Amino acid sequence: LLTAIDKARKSIDIVIFRLDIKEIIDELAAAVTRGVAVRALIAHTNKGGEKALRKLETRLLDAGVTVSRTADELVRYHGKMMIVDGKQLHVQGFNFTWIDIDKSRSFGAVATAPALVKEGLRLFQADCDRQPYESGSQRLVVSPENARPRLADFIKGARRQLLIYDANVSDPRMLRLLADRVASGVDVRIIGKVGARSTVKAEKYPGKRLHVRAIMRDRQRAFLGSQSLRSLELDRRREIGIFIHER
């Protein structure tokens, strides 16, 4: 993350749910100093409360960052995304926090496909302007606009194996889809937790903390993002993920 910010020459657009790493704020400030246009979109609410959000907002503004707040139409704006120079789209399962980056199992991905980066910018601009977002890419997974049908189709497409990291697989329809895949002979393995009434089983993450949502399908394609397979994150929150096609 620090390297990507340091190499930026024109623009950085960053979506923040939580941020407590001073080095990241310092790098954003340094980018502003060398003439990079830095825009930050921060959540309208999180568990840290208004005081913590206002403190973050002030630190970013003092660093010369242009700051916008998300709308309050959704329960939360929980996505984690950064776009550098309009050429790199970073999508993370983790927040920009020490506990997520240093103490938790999580993943991030960097995409350079122009159409995917452009779609990330469209989403960023729509949320900054508090305007409706209409999906223009099959690979960007955005809750609540398209995540449910796209992730359902992704699961249905499994023929041999699904490897899943998810701390809370509890959406009834998604659990039925997973049970159906198991009944069809698909090897479904989950690290995390599933709903208590489900016949699908999960293994506990062996480390201290799991903070990623990822699905690997048939060893050929993957999903990575901020949305668990639970109703709240599929239907009522802003979450961001991507499908990865490169084997």
Short mmCIF file of C-alpha atoms in Angstrom, two decimals:
data_model
loop_
_atom_site.label_atom_id
_atom_site.label_comp_id
_atom_site.label_asym_id
_atom_site.label_seq_id
_atom_site.Cartn_x
_atom_site.Cartn_y
_atom_site.Cartn_z
CA LEU A 1 0.00 0.00 0.00
CA LEU A 2 2.75 2.44 0.92
CA THR A 3 4.66 1.66 -2.28
CA ALA A 4 1.58 2.19 -4.42
CA ILE A 5 0.89 5.57 -2.81
CA ASP A 6 4.55 6.57 -3.11
CA LYS A 7 4.59 5.77 -6.83
CA ALA A 8 1.43 7.76 -7.62
CA ARG A 9 2.08 10.70 -9.92
CA LYS A 10 -1.35 12.06 -10.84
CA SER A 11 -4.17 10.85 -8.62
CA ILE A 12 -5.18 8.69 -5.68
CA ASP A 13 -8.81 7.90 -4.93
CA ILE A 14 -9.25 5.97 -1.70
CA VAL A 15 -12.32 4.57 0.04
CA ILE A 16 -11.85 4.32 3.83
CA PHE A 17 -13.98 2.55 6.43
CA ARG A 18 -11.27 2.63 9.10
CA LEU A 19 -7.70 3.98 9.06
CA ASP A 20 -5.31 4.18 12.00
CA ILE A 21 -1.91 3.71 10.34
CA LYS A 22 0.07 6.94 10.52
CA GLU A 23 2.43 5.89 7.70
CA ILE A 24 -0.47 5.73 5.25
CA ILE A 25 -1.67 9.21 6.18
CA ASP A 26 1.91 10.49 5.92
CA GLU A 27 2.30 8.97 2.45
CA LEU A 28 -0.99 10.53 1.32
CA ALA A 29 0.24 13.90 2.61
CA ALA A 30 3.54 13.44 0.76
CA ALA A 31 1.63 12.65 -2.42
CA VAL A 32 -0.33 15.89 -2.08
CA THR A 33 2.95 17.81 -1.59
CA ARG A 34 4.34 16.50 -4.87
CA GLY A 35 1.20 17.52 -6.76
CA VAL A 36 -0.93 14.35 -6.70
CA ALA A 37 -4.69 14.93 -6.48
CA VAL A 38 -5.75 12.83 -3.49
CA ARG A 39 -9.43 12.22 -2.79
CA ALA A 40 -10.73 10.23 0.17
CA LEU A 41 -14.25 8.94 0.64
CA ILE A 42 -14.86 8.05 4.28
CA ALA A 43 -17.79 6.23 5.85
CA HIS A 44 -20.65 8.19 7.39
CA THR A 45 -20.61 5.83 10.36
CA ASN A 46 -18.65 3.00 11.96
CA LYS A 47 -18.32 1.44 15.41
CA GLY A 48 -15.67 4.01 16.32
CA GLY A 49 -18.36 6.68 16.31
CA GLU A 50 -18.60 10.27 15.11
CA LYS A 51 -15.66 11.49 17.21
CA ALA A 52 -13.22 9.02 15.61
CA LEU A 53 -14.53 9.74 12.11
CA ARG A 54 -14.22 13.48 12.64
CA LYS A 55 -10.66 13.03 13.88
CA LEU A 56 -9.78 11.02 10.76
CA GLU A 57 -11.48 13.57 8.54
CA THR A 58 -9.52 16.41 10.15
CA ARG A 59 -6.18 14.59 9.81
CA LEU A 60 -6.83 13.98 6.11
CA LEU A 61 -7.93 17.57 5.50
CA ASP A 62 -4.83 18.85 7.31
CA ALA A 63 -2.76 16.69 4.96
CA GLY A 64 -4.32 18.43 1.96
CA VAL A 65 -6.60 15.54 0.99
CA THR A 66 -10.02 16.30 -0.50
CA VAL A 67 -12.47 14.49 1.77
CA SER A 68 -16.07 13.43 1.15
CA ARG A 69 -18.47 11.56 3.41
CA THR A 70 -20.65 8.75 2.13
CA ALA A 71 -24.42 9.09 2.17
CA ASP A 72 -26.44 7.62 5.02
CA GLU A 73 -28.87 5.69 2.82
CA LEU A 74 -27.21 2.34 3.53
CA VAL A 75 -26.50 0.78 6.93
CA ARG A 76 -22.77 1.04 6.29
CA TYR A 77 -20.29 1.87 3.55
CA HIS A 78 -17.85 -0.94 4.29
CA GLY A 79 -15.86 -1.26 1.04
CA LYS A 80 -12.07 -0.92 0.91
CA MET A 81 -10.71 0.37 -2.39
CA MET A 82 -7.92 2.52 -3.80
CA ILE A 83 -7.34 3.68 -7.37
CA VAL A 84 -3.90 4.98 -8.33
CA ASP A 85 -3.30 7.21 -11.39
CA GLY A 86 -6.43 5.78 -13.01
CA LYS A 87 -4.36 2.67 -13.82
CA GLN A 88 -4.42 0.44 -10.73
CA LEU A 89 -7.49 -0.72 -8.85
CA HIS A 90 -6.73 -2.03 -5.35
CA VAL A 91 -9.53 -4.01 -3.71
CA GLN A 92 -8.97 -5.24 -0.16
CA GLY A 93 -10.71 -7.46 2.31
CA PHE A 94 -8.93 -5.55 5.08
CA ASN A 95 -9.28 -2.06 6.49
CA PHE A 96 -6.28 0.29 6.65
CA THR A 97 -5.70 -0.66 10.30
CA TRP A 98 -2.96 -2.39 12.26
CA ILE A 99 -5.26 -5.12 13.52
CA ASP A 100 -6.41 -6.00 10.00
CA ILE A 101 -3.02 -5.79 8.28
CA ASP A 102 -0.66 -7.05 10.98
CA LYS A 103 -2.86 -9.26 13.19
CA SER A 104 -5.38 -10.86 10.83
CA ARG A 105 -5.57 -13.17 7.84
CA SER A 106 -6.73 -11.08 4.92
CA PHE A 107 -6.11 -10.54 1.20
CA GLY A 108 -6.02 -7.75 -1.31
CA ALA A 109 -5.71 -7.67 -5.09
CA VAL A 110 -4.43 -5.16 -7.63
CA ALA A 111 -6.18 -5.06 -11.00
CA THR A 112 -4.85 -3.22 -14.03
CA ALA A 113 -7.46 -4.12 -16.66
CA PRO A 114 -8.54 -0.68 -17.99
CA ALA A 115 -12.26 -1.50 -18.03
CA LEU A 116 -12.17 -2.70 -14.41
CA VAL A 117 -10.21 0.35 -13.22
CA LYS A 118 -12.66 2.61 -15.06
CA GLU A 119 -15.56 0.88 -13.33
CA GLY A 120 -13.93 1.41 -9.94
CA LEU A 121 -13.66 5.12 -10.73
CA ARG A 122 -17.33 5.22 -11.74
CA LEU A 123 -18.31 3.69 -8.42
CA PHE A 124 -16.06 6.08 -6.48
CA GLN A 125 -17.48 9.12 -8.26
CA ALA A 126 -21.09 7.99 -7.81
CA ASP A 127 -20.62 7.49 -4.08
CA CYS A 128 -18.75 10.81 -3.72
CA ASP A 129 -21.61 12.58 -5.50
CA ARG A 130 -24.22 10.53 -3.59
CA GLN A 131 -25.73 9.43 -6.86
CA PRO A 132 -27.09 5.99 -7.81
CA TYR A 133 -24.50 3.54 -9.11
CA GLU A 134 -25.37 1.45 -12.15
CA SER A 135 -23.07 -1.47 -12.81
CA GLY A 136 -21.10 -1.46 -16.04
CA SER A 137 -18.76 -4.41 -15.39
CA GLN A 138 -19.39 -8.07 -14.71
CA ARG A 139 -16.19 -8.33 -12.67
CA LEU A 140 -16.81 -5.63 -10.07
CA VAL A 141 -19.05 -7.00 -7.31
CA VAL A 142 -20.92 -4.22 -5.51
CA SER A 143 -23.44 -4.57 -2.70
CA PRO A 144 -26.33 -4.04 -2.73
CA GLU A 145 -26.56 -3.41 -6.47
CA ASN A 146 -25.32 -6.71 -7.92
CA ALA A 147 -23.54 -8.81 -5.28
CA ARG A 148 -26.31 -11.29 -4.52
CA PRO A 149 -27.03 -12.49 -8.10
CA ARG A 150 -23.37 -12.44 -9.13
CA LEU A 151 -22.10 -14.37 -6.13
CA ALA A 152 -25.00 -16.82 -6.45
CA ASP A 153 -24.11 -17.44 -10.09
CA PHE A 154 -20.45 -17.83 -9.13
CA ILE A 155 -21.30 -20.51 -6.58
CA LYS A 156 -23.69 -22.27 -8.96
CA GLY A 157 -20.92 -22.45 -11.55
CA ALA A 158 -18.69 -24.66 -9.36
CA ARG A 159 -18.20 -28.14 -10.80
CA ARG A 160 -15.42 -29.58 -8.65
CA GLN A 161 -14.43 -27.41 -5.72
CA LEU A 162 -15.19 -24.28 -3.67
CA LEU A 163 -12.61 -23.06 -1.15
CA ILE A 164 -14.09 -20.31 1.00
CA TYR A 165 -12.77 -17.90 3.61
CA ASP A 166 -15.74 -16.26 5.36
CA ALA A 167 -16.30 -15.34 8.98
CA ASN A 168 -20.10 -15.43 8.68
CA VAL A 169 -21.82 -17.52 5.99
CA SER A 170 -25.40 -17.14 7.18
CA ASP A 171 -27.63 -16.01 4.31
CA PRO A 172 -30.28 -18.76 3.91
CA ARG A 173 -30.31 -18.68 0.12
CA MET A 174 -26.52 -18.80 -0.12
CA LEU A 175 -26.41 -21.69 2.36
CA ARG A 176 -28.94 -23.59 0.25
CA LEU A 177 -26.80 -23.02 -2.83
CA LEU A 178 -23.73 -24.34 -1.02
CA ALA A 179 -25.68 -27.37 0.24
CA ASP A 180 -26.84 -28.01 -3.31
CA ARG A 181 -23.24 -27.92 -4.56
CA VAL A 182 -22.25 -30.42 -1.86
CA ALA A 183 -25.13 -32.70 -2.91
CA SER A 184 -23.88 -32.44 -6.51
CA GLY A 185 -20.47 -33.74 -5.49
CA VAL A 186 -18.62 -30.43 -5.26
CA ASP A 187 -15.88 -30.34 -2.62
CA VAL A 188 -16.97 -27.36 -0.48
CA ARG A 189 -14.50 -26.35 2.21
CA ILE A 190 -15.02 -23.29 4.41
CA ILE A 191 -12.63 -21.64 6.85
CA GLY A 192 -14.70 -19.43 9.14
CA LYS A 193 -18.27 -19.90 10.38
CA VAL A 194 -21.63 -20.95 8.92
CA GLY A 195 -25.21 -20.63 10.17
CA ALA A 196 -26.08 -23.02 12.97
CA ARG A 197 -28.92 -24.72 11.06
CA SER A 198 -26.94 -25.40 7.92
CA THR A 199 -25.78 -28.86 6.85
CA VAL A 200 -22.68 -27.24 5.35
CA LYS A 201 -19.69 -27.48 7.68
CA ALA A 202 -16.83 -25.07 8.35
CA GLU A 203 -13.43 -25.19 10.00
CA LYS A 204 -12.31 -22.59 12.49
CA TYR A 205 -9.48 -20.35 11.29
CA PRO A 206 -6.36 -21.64 13.08
CA GLY A 207 -4.89 -18.17 13.68
CA LYS A 208 -6.05 -15.31 15.88
CA ARG A 209 -8.38 -13.43 13.55
CA LEU A 210 -9.98 -13.92 10.12
CA HIS A 211 -10.91 -10.77 8.22
CA VAL A 212 -11.36 -11.63 4.57
CA ARG A 213 -14.07 -12.86 2.25
CA ALA A 214 -12.73 -14.96 -0.59
CA ILE A 215 -13.90 -17.87 -2.75
CA MET A 216 -11.70 -19.97 -5.02
CA ARG A 217 -13.70 -21.91 -7.62
CA ASP A 218 -12.42 -24.99 -9.44
CA ARG A 219 -8.84 -23.71 -9.11
CA GLN A 220 -9.49 -21.36 -12.02
CA ARG A 221 -11.41 -18.32 -10.78
CA ALA A 222 -11.75 -16.43 -7.53
CA PHE A 223 -13.79 -13.83 -5.71
CA LEU A 224 -12.20 -11.42 -3.26
CA GLY A 225 -13.95 -8.63 -1.42
CA SER A 226 -15.46 -7.14 1.71
CA GLN A 227 -18.85 -8.88 1.60
CA SER A 228 -19.58 -12.02 3.58
CA LEU A 229 -22.29 -14.38 2.40
CA ARG A 230 -24.78 -12.93 4.85
CA SER A 231 -27.94 -10.99 4.13
CA LEU A 232 -26.89 -7.67 5.67
CA GLU A 233 -23.72 -7.41 3.58
CA LEU A 234 -25.37 -8.57 0.38
CA ASP A 235 -28.50 -6.42 0.57
CA ARG A 236 -28.10 -3.41 2.88
CA ARG A 237 -24.46 -2.25 2.90
CA ARG A 238 -21.97 -0.90 0.41
CA GLU A 239 -19.43 -3.66 -0.09
CA ILE A 240 -16.87 -4.00 -2.89
CA GLY A 241 -15.29 -7.09 -4.40
CA ILE A 242 -13.87 -8.38 -7.66
CA PHE A 243 -13.81 -11.58 -9.66
CA ILE A 244 -10.32 -12.74 -10.57
CA HIS A 245 -9.92 -14.70 -13.80
CA GLU A 246 -6.14 -15.11 -13.93
CA ARG A 247 -5.38 -18.66 -12.81
#
